[in-house]
Short mmCIF file of C-alpha atoms in Angstrom, two decimals:
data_model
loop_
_atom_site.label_atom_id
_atom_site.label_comp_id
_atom_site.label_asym_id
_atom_site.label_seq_id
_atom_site.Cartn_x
_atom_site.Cartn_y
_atom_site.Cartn_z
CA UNK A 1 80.93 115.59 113.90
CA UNK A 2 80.51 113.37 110.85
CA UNK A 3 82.95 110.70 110.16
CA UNK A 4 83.40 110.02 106.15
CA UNK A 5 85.03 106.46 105.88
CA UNK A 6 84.80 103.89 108.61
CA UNK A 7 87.36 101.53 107.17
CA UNK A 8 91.04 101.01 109.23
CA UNK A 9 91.62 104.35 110.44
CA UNK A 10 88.08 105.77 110.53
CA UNK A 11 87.03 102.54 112.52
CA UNK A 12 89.68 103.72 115.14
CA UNK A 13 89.18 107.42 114.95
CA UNK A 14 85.65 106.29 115.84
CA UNK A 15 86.89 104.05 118.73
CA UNK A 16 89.24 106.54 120.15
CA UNK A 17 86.09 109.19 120.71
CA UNK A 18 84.07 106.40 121.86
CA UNK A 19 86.26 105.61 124.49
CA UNK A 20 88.19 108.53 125.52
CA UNK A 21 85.03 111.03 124.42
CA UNK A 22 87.59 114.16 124.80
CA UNK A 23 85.84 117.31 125.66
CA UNK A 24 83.76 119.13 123.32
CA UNK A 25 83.62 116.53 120.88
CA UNK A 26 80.32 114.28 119.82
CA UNK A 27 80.20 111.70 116.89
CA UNK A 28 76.85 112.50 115.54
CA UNK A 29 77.36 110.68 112.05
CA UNK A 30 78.88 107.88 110.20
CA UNK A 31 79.05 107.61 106.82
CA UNK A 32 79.98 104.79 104.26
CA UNK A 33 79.25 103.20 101.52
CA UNK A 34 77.61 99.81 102.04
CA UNK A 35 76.95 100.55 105.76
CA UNK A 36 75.14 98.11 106.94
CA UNK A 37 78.28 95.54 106.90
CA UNK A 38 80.17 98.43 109.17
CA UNK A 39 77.69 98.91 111.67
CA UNK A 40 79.35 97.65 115.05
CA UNK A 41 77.73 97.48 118.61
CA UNK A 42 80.00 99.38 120.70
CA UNK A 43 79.47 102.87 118.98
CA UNK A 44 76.29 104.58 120.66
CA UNK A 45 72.94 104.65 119.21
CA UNK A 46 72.74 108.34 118.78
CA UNK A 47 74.63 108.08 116.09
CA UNK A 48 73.76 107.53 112.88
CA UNK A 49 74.95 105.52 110.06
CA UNK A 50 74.16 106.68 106.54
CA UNK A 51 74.88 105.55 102.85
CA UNK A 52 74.15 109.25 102.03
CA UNK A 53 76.33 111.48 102.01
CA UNK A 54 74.45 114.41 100.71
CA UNK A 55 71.97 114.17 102.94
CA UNK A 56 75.03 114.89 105.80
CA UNK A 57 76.47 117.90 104.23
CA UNK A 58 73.55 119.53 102.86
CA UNK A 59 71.75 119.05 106.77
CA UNK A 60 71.77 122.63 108.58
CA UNK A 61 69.47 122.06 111.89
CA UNK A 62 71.28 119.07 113.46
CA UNK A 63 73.95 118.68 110.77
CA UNK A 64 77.50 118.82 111.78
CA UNK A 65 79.87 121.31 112.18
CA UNK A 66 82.98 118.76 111.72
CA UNK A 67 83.64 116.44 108.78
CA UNK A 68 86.19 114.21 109.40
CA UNK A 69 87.36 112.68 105.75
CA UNK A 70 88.92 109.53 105.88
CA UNK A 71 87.84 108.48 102.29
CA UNK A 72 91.13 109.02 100.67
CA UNK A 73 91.88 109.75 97.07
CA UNK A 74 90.98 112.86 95.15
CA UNK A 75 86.99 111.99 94.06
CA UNK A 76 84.30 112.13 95.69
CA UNK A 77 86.38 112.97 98.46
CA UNK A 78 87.40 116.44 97.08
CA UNK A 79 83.67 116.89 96.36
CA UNK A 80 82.80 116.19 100.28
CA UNK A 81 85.47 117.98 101.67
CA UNK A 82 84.19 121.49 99.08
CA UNK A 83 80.56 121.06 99.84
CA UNK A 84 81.74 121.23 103.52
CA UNK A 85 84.07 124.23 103.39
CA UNK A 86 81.75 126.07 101.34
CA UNK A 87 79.03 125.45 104.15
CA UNK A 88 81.30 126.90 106.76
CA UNK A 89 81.69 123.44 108.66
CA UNK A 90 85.72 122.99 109.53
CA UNK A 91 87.72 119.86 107.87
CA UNK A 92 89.90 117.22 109.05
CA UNK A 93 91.68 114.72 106.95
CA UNK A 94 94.31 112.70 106.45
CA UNK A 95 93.89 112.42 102.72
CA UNK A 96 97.80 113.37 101.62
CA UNK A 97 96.38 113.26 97.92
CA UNK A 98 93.81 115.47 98.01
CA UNK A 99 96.02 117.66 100.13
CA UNK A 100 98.90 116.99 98.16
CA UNK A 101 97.50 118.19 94.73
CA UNK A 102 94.90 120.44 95.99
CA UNK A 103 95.59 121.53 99.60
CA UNK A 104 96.47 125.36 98.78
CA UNK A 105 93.02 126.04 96.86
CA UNK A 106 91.08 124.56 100.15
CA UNK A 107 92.99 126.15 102.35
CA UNK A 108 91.63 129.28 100.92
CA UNK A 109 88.29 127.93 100.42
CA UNK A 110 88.18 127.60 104.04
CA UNK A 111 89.35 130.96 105.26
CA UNK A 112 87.17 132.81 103.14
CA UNK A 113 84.16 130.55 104.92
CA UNK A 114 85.39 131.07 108.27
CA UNK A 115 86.60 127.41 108.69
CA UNK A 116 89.62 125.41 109.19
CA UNK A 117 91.12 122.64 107.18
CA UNK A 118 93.50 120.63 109.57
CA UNK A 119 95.61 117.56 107.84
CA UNK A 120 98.06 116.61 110.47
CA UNK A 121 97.60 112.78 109.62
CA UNK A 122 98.31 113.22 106.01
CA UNK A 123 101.89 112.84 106.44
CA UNK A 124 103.80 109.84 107.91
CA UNK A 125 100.60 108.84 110.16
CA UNK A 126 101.00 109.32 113.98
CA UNK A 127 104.21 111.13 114.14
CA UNK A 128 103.43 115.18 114.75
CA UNK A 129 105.50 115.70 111.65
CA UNK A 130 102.92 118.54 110.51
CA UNK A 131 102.35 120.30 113.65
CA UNK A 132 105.97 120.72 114.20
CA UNK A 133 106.67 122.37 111.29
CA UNK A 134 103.74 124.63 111.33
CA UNK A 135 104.67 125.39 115.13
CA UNK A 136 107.97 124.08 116.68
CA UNK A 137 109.89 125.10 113.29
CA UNK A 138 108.60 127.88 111.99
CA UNK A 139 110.88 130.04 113.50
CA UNK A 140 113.53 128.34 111.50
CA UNK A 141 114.53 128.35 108.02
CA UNK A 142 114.48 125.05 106.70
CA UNK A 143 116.77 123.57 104.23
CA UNK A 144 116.76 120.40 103.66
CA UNK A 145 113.90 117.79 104.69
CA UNK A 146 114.40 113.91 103.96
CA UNK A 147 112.55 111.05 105.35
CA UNK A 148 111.14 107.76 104.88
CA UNK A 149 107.44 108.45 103.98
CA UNK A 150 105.65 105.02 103.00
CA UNK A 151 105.44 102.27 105.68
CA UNK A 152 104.66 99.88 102.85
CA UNK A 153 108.16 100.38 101.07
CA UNK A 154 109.91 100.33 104.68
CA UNK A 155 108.52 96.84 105.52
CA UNK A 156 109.07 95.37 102.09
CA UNK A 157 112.96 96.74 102.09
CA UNK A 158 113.57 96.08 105.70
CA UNK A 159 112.65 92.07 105.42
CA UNK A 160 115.22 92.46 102.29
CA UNK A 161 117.37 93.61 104.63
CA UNK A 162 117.15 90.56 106.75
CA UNK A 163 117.47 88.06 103.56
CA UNK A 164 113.85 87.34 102.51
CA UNK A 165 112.81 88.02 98.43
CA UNK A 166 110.96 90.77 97.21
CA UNK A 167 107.37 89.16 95.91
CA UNK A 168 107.68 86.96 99.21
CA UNK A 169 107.81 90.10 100.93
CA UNK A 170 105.11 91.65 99.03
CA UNK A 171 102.40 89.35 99.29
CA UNK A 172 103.09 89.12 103.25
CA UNK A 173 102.80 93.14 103.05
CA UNK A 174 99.21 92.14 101.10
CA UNK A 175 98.17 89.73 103.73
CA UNK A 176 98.85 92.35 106.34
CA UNK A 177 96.63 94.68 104.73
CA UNK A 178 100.45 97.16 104.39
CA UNK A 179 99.96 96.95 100.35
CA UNK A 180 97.02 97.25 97.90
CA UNK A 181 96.49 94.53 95.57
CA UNK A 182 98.10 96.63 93.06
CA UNK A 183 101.16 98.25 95.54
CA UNK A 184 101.75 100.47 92.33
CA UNK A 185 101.75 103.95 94.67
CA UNK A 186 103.34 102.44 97.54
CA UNK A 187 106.16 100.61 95.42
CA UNK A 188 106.73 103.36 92.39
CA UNK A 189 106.78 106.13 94.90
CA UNK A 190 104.07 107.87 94.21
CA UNK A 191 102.26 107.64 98.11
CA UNK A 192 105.99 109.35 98.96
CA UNK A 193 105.38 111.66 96.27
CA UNK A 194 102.38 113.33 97.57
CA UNK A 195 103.84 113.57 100.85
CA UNK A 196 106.95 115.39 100.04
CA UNK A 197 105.28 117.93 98.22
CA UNK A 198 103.13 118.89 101.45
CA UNK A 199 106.03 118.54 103.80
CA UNK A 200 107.83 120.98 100.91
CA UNK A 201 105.46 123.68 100.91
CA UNK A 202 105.31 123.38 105.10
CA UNK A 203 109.28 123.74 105.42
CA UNK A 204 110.73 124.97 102.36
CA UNK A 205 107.45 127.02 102.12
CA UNK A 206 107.64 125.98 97.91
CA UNK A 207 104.70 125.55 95.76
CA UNK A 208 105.21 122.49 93.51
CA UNK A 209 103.06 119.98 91.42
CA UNK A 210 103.48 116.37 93.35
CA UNK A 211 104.41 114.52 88.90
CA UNK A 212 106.91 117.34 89.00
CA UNK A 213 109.12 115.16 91.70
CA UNK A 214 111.12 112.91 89.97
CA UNK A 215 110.47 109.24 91.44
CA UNK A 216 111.94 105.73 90.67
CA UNK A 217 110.47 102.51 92.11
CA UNK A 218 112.15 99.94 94.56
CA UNK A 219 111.49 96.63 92.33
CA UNK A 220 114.31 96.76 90.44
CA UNK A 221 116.49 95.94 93.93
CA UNK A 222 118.05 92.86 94.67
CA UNK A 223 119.04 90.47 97.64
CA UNK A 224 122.62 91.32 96.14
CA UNK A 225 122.60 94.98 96.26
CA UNK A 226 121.49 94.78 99.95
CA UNK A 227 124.73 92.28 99.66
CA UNK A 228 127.09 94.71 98.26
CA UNK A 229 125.54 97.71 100.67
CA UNK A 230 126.41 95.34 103.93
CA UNK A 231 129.77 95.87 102.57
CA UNK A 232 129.99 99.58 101.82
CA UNK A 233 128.67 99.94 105.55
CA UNK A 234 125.07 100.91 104.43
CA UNK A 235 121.44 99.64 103.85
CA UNK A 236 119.05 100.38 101.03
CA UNK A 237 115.85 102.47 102.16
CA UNK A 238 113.15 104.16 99.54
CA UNK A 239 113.84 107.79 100.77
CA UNK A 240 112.01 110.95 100.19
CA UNK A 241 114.38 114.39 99.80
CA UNK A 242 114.19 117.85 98.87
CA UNK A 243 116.41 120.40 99.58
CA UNK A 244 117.76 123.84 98.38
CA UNK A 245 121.49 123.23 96.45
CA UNK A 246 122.25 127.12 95.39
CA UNK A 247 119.54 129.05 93.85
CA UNK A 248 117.98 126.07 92.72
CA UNK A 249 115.45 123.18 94.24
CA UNK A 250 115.88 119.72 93.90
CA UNK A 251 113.81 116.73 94.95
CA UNK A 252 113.31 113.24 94.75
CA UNK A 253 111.63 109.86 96.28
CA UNK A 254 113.66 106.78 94.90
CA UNK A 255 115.39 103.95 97.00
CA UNK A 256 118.90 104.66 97.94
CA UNK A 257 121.98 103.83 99.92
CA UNK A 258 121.90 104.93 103.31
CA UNK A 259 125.09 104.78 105.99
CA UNK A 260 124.70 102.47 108.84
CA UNK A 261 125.37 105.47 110.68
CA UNK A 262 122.43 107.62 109.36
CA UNK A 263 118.84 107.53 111.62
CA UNK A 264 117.14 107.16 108.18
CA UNK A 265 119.05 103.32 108.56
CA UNK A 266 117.20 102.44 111.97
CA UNK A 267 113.87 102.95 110.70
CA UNK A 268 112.24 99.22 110.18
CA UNK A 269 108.80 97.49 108.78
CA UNK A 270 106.41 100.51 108.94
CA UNK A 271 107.91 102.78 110.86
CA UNK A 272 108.47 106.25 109.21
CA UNK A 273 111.30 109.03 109.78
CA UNK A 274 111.48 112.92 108.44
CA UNK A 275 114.87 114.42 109.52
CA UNK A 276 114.65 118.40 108.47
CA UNK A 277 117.90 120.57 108.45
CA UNK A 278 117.33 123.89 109.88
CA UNK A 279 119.70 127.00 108.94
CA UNK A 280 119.43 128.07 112.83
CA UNK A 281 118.40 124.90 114.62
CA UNK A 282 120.02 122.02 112.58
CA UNK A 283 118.39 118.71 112.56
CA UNK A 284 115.49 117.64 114.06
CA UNK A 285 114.38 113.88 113.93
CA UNK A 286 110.55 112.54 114.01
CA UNK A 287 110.35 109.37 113.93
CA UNK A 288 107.36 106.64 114.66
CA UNK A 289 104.72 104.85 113.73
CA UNK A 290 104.01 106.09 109.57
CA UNK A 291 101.12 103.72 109.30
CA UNK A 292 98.00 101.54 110.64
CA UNK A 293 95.06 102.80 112.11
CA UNK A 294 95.55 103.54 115.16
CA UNK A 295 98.63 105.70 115.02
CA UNK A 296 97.07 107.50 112.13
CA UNK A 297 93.94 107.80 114.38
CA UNK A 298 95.74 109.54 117.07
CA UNK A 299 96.76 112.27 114.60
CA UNK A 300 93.33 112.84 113.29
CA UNK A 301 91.85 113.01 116.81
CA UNK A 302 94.70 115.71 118.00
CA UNK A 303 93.40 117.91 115.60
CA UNK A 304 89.96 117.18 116.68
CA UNK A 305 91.17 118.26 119.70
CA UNK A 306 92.73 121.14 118.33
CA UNK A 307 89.82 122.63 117.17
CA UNK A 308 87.68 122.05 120.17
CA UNK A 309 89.89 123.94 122.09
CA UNK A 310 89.76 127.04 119.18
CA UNK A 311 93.42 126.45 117.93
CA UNK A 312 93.94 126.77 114.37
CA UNK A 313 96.95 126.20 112.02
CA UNK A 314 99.79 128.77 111.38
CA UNK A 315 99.55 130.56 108.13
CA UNK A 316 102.63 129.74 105.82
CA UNK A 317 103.58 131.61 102.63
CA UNK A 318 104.63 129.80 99.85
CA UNK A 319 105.70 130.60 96.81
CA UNK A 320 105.50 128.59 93.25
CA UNK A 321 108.87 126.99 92.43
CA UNK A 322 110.27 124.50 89.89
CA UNK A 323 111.49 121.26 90.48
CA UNK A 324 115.29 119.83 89.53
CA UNK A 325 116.81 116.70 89.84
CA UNK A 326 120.24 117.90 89.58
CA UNK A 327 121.94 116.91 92.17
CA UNK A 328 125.76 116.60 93.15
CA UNK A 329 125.97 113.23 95.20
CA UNK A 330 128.18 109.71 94.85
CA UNK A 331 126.11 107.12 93.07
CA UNK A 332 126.05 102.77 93.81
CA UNK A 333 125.98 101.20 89.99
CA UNK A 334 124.82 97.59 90.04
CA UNK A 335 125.45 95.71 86.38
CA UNK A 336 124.98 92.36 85.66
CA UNK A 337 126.76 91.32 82.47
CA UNK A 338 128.00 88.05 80.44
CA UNK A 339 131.56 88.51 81.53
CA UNK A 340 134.02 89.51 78.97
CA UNK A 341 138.07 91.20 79.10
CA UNK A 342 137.61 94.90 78.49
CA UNK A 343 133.70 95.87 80.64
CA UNK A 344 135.32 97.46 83.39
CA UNK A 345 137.70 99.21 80.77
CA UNK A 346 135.04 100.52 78.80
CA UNK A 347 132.73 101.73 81.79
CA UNK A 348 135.55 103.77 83.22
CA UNK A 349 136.25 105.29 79.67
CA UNK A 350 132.46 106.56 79.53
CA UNK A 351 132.31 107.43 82.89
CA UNK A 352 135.57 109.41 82.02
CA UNK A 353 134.20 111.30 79.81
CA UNK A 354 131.64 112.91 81.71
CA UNK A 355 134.75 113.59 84.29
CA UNK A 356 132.76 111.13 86.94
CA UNK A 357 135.76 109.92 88.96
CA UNK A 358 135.51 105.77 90.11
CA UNK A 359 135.81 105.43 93.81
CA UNK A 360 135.55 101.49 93.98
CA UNK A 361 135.10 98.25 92.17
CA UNK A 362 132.75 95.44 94.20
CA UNK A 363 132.42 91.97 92.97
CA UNK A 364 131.53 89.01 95.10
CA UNK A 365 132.93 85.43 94.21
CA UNK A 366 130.67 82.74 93.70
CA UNK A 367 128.49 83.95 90.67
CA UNK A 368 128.37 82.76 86.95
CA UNK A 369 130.33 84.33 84.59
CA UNK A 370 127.22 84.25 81.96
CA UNK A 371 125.33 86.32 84.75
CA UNK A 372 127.88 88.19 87.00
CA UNK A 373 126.61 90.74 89.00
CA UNK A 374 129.40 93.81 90.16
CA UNK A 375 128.99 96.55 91.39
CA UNK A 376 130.98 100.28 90.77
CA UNK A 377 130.51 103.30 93.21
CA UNK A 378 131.51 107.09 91.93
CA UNK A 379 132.40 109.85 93.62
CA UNK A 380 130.10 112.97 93.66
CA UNK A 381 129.14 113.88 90.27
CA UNK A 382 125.89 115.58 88.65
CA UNK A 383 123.04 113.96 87.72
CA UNK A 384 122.89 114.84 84.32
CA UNK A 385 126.12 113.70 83.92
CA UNK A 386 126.15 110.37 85.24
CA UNK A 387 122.45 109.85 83.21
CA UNK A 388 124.85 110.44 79.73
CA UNK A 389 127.38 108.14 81.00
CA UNK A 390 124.80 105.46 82.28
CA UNK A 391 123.29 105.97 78.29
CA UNK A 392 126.44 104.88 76.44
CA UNK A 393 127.10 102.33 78.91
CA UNK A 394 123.91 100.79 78.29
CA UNK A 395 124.83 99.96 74.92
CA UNK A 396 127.85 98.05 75.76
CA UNK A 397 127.38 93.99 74.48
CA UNK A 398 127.76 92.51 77.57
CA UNK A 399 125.30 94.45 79.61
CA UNK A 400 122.54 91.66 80.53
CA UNK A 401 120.14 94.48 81.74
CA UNK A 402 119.87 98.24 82.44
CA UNK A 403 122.41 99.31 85.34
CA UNK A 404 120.78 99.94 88.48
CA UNK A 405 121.91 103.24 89.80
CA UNK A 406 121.39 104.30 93.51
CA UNK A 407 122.21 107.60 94.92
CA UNK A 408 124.61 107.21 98.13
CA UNK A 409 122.99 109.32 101.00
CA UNK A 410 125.63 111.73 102.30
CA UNK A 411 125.56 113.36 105.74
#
C-alpha cells in the first residue's frame, strides 16, 4: 500500500498499521511533498519515503496495489486517485471534496478497472456514518438525513454556548489546528456542503451538485442570540439537512435553532451527529468523534480492512435531482435597531402580508435604545415568503443591520 499525505491523519493511518499491522496489509510507500521533514523513526525501513509521486503510480513490479489518499482537495489529488483507478490498483480516501464533486465518475472509473473506491472517512471522520447507510440502511427508505457535519463549526458554537466570543473562539480553534488560517469552508459551510451531498446520494440515493445546496455562514451569530435561544429552550448549532417535503427536495447547511430536547443539541466541540429518518425504521443516531486524526484514521483503516478481507461497497442507484430551499418551518428573527414607536408595528404589517403569523416577541432589558437588540419568532411559513417579508423589512429606518434569520429545528 502507498500512503499519499502523511500530515494529521495520514501520520496516524500510518501509526495504526504500524502498530496493530492487521492482516493482509503492508505499508510499502509514503509519499509527500517535502519528505524529508516527515520522515519519523518508528515506521520500518522497508518502507519508502518519496517526493515522487509518479514514480509510485506508474511502478508495476513492486508498486502497490492500494493508494491510500489523504491529500485532500480536488488537484493533484483527483489526478492520483485517476492514474490509480485506471491502473487497476483499489482507492481509499477520505477526501469528501473530491468525492463530493466527483465521486460518481470514479466510482465508475473503478468498476470498469476491476477496483474499488472506498471513502468511509469522508464523512463526519470516525463515526461509520457511510458504512451504515450503504449496509445497515439500505433496506430502508430514507427520508430525511440531518446532522452536524464540521467539527470546526461545533467547537466554535459550542464555546458560544458557554459565553466565550466568536474571534476568541476562532483563533483557539486555529491554535488547535480545528480551523485553517482562512476557516472560510469550515465557517461559510462549505466543508458541510460537500458532505451532505455524499450522505444525499447514499440515503436519499439523489444526484446533486454540492453549490446547488444553499448555505449561510455562522459569523453573523451573537452571544445574544445564544441569549435569546436559552430562553426559547434551545441552542444554536450549524446543521446540515436534506429531506424529501412532497415531490420536491430541499436542502440546506446554515446555523439554526435547535430544542434542548433534540440529540443534534448534545453534540459539543468536535464531535459530529447524522440523525437519518427512515420510512420503515425511523431514526437512527451516529454520533462521535467528526474530526482529528486519529478517529478519522480508524475509518480509513476499516476500509483497509475491508478490502483485505475481499468486501466491497454496496452498489446504490441514484438518480439526478434538483435542489430547493423551500421549506415550511418557524423561523428566530434577530434585529437590532435605533429604537423608535411604530418597528414592531411595521414588522408585523410586512410579515402580514406574506400571511407569516408572529408567535412571540423577545427583548431583554438592559440594552441601549440607540442599539437594541429583539428578537421575533414566526410560526411555520415558506421560505420564499418570509425572504419577501425579510426584503421590505430591511428597508425600514431604524434597522441598524440586516435581520438575522434562523430556521427553528422542528422534531
Amino acid at each position: 500500500m502507498a500512503l499519499f499525505g502523511f500530515g494529521t491523519v495520514g501520520r496516524s493511518v500510518a501509526r495504526i498499521l504500524v502498530e496493530s499491522a492487521p492482516a493482509g496489509l503492508e505499508l510499502t510507500h509514503i509519499f509527500n511533498r517535502d519528505v524529508a521533514r516527515k520522515r519519523v523513526a518508528w515506521v520500518p525501513g522497508s518502507v519508502t519515503w518519496t517526493e515522487d509521486a509518479d514514480a509510485v503510480l506508474d511502478a508495476e513490479s513492486g508498486g502497490p496495489d492500494i493508494v491510500i489518499e489523504l491529500a485532500g482537495g480536488l488537484e493533484p489529488a483527483g489526478t492520483w486517485v485517476r492514474k490509480a483507478l485506471v491502473a487497476g490498483r483499489s482507492v481509499v480516501t477520505a477526501n469528501k471534496k473530491l468525492i463530493a464533486y466527483h465521486g460518481l465518475e470514479l466510482e465508475s472509473l473503478a468498476a470498469a478497472k476491476g477496483a474499488h473506491l472506498l471513502y468511509g472517512a469522508a464523512v463526519a471522520g470516525g463515526i461509520p456514518v457511510i458504512p451504515g447507510l450503504e449496509h445497515g440502511l439500505a433496506g430502508d427508505r430514507v427520508e430525511r438525513i440531518e446532522g452536524i457535519l464540521n467539527g470546526t463549526c461545533n467547537f466554535i458554537l459550542s464555546k458560544m454556548e458557554a459565553g466565550a466570543d466568536y474571534a476568541e473562539v476562532l483563533a483557539e480553534a486555529q491554535k488547535l489546528g480545528y480551523a485553517e488560517a482562512d476557516p472560510t469552508e469550515d465557517v461559510a459551510g462549505y466543508d458541510a456542503r460537500a458532505k451532505l451531498a455524499i450522505l444525499m446520494r447514499l440515503a436519499l440515493r439523489v444526484e446533486i451538485h454540492p453549490e446547488d445546496i444553499l448555505t449561510s455562514p455562522i459569523t453573523e451569530v451573537g452571544a445574544i442570540d445564544f441569549a435569546y435561544a436559552r430562553d426559547l429552550s434551545c441552542t444554536i448549532r450549524q446543521v446540515a439537512r436534506a429531506e424529501r417535503v412532497d415531490s420536491r427536495l430541499a436542502a440546506t447547511v446554515r446555523p439554526m435553532l435547535i430544542p434542548l430536547a433534540s440529540p443534534l443539541a448534545w453534540s459539543r466541540g468536535t464531535e459530529n451527529m447524522v440523525i437519518t429518518t427512515g420510512h420503515y425504521g425511523g431514526d437512527v443516531v451516529f454520533s462521535g468523534h467528526g474530526a482529528g486524526g486519529n478517529p478519522t484514521a480508524v475509518a480509513v483503516v476499516s476500509d483497509l480492512v475491508g478490502l483485505a478481507q475481499g468486501s466491497c461497497r454496496i452498489s446504490i442507484p441514484s438518480t439526478p435531482a434538483k435542489v430547493s430551499t423551500e421549506l415550511e418551518v418557524p423561523h428566530y428573527i434577530r434585529f437590532m435597531v435605533n429604537d423608535r414607536p411604530g418597528i414592531v408595528a411595521a414588522i408585523a404589517g410586512s410579515l402580514a402580508k406574506e400571511n407569516i403569523n408572529l408567535n412571540a416577541i423577545l427583548q431583554k432589558p438592559g440594552f441601549p435604545l440607540d442599539r437594541l437588540p429583539f428578537v421575533i419568532t414566526v410560526e411555520p411559513c415558506r421560505t420564499s415568503a418570509l425572504k419577501r417579508a425579510l426584503k421590505e423589512i430591511s428597508q425600514l429606518p431604524a434597522l441598524l443591520e440586516a435581520p438575522l434569520d434562523l430556521q427553528i429545528l422542528e422534531k
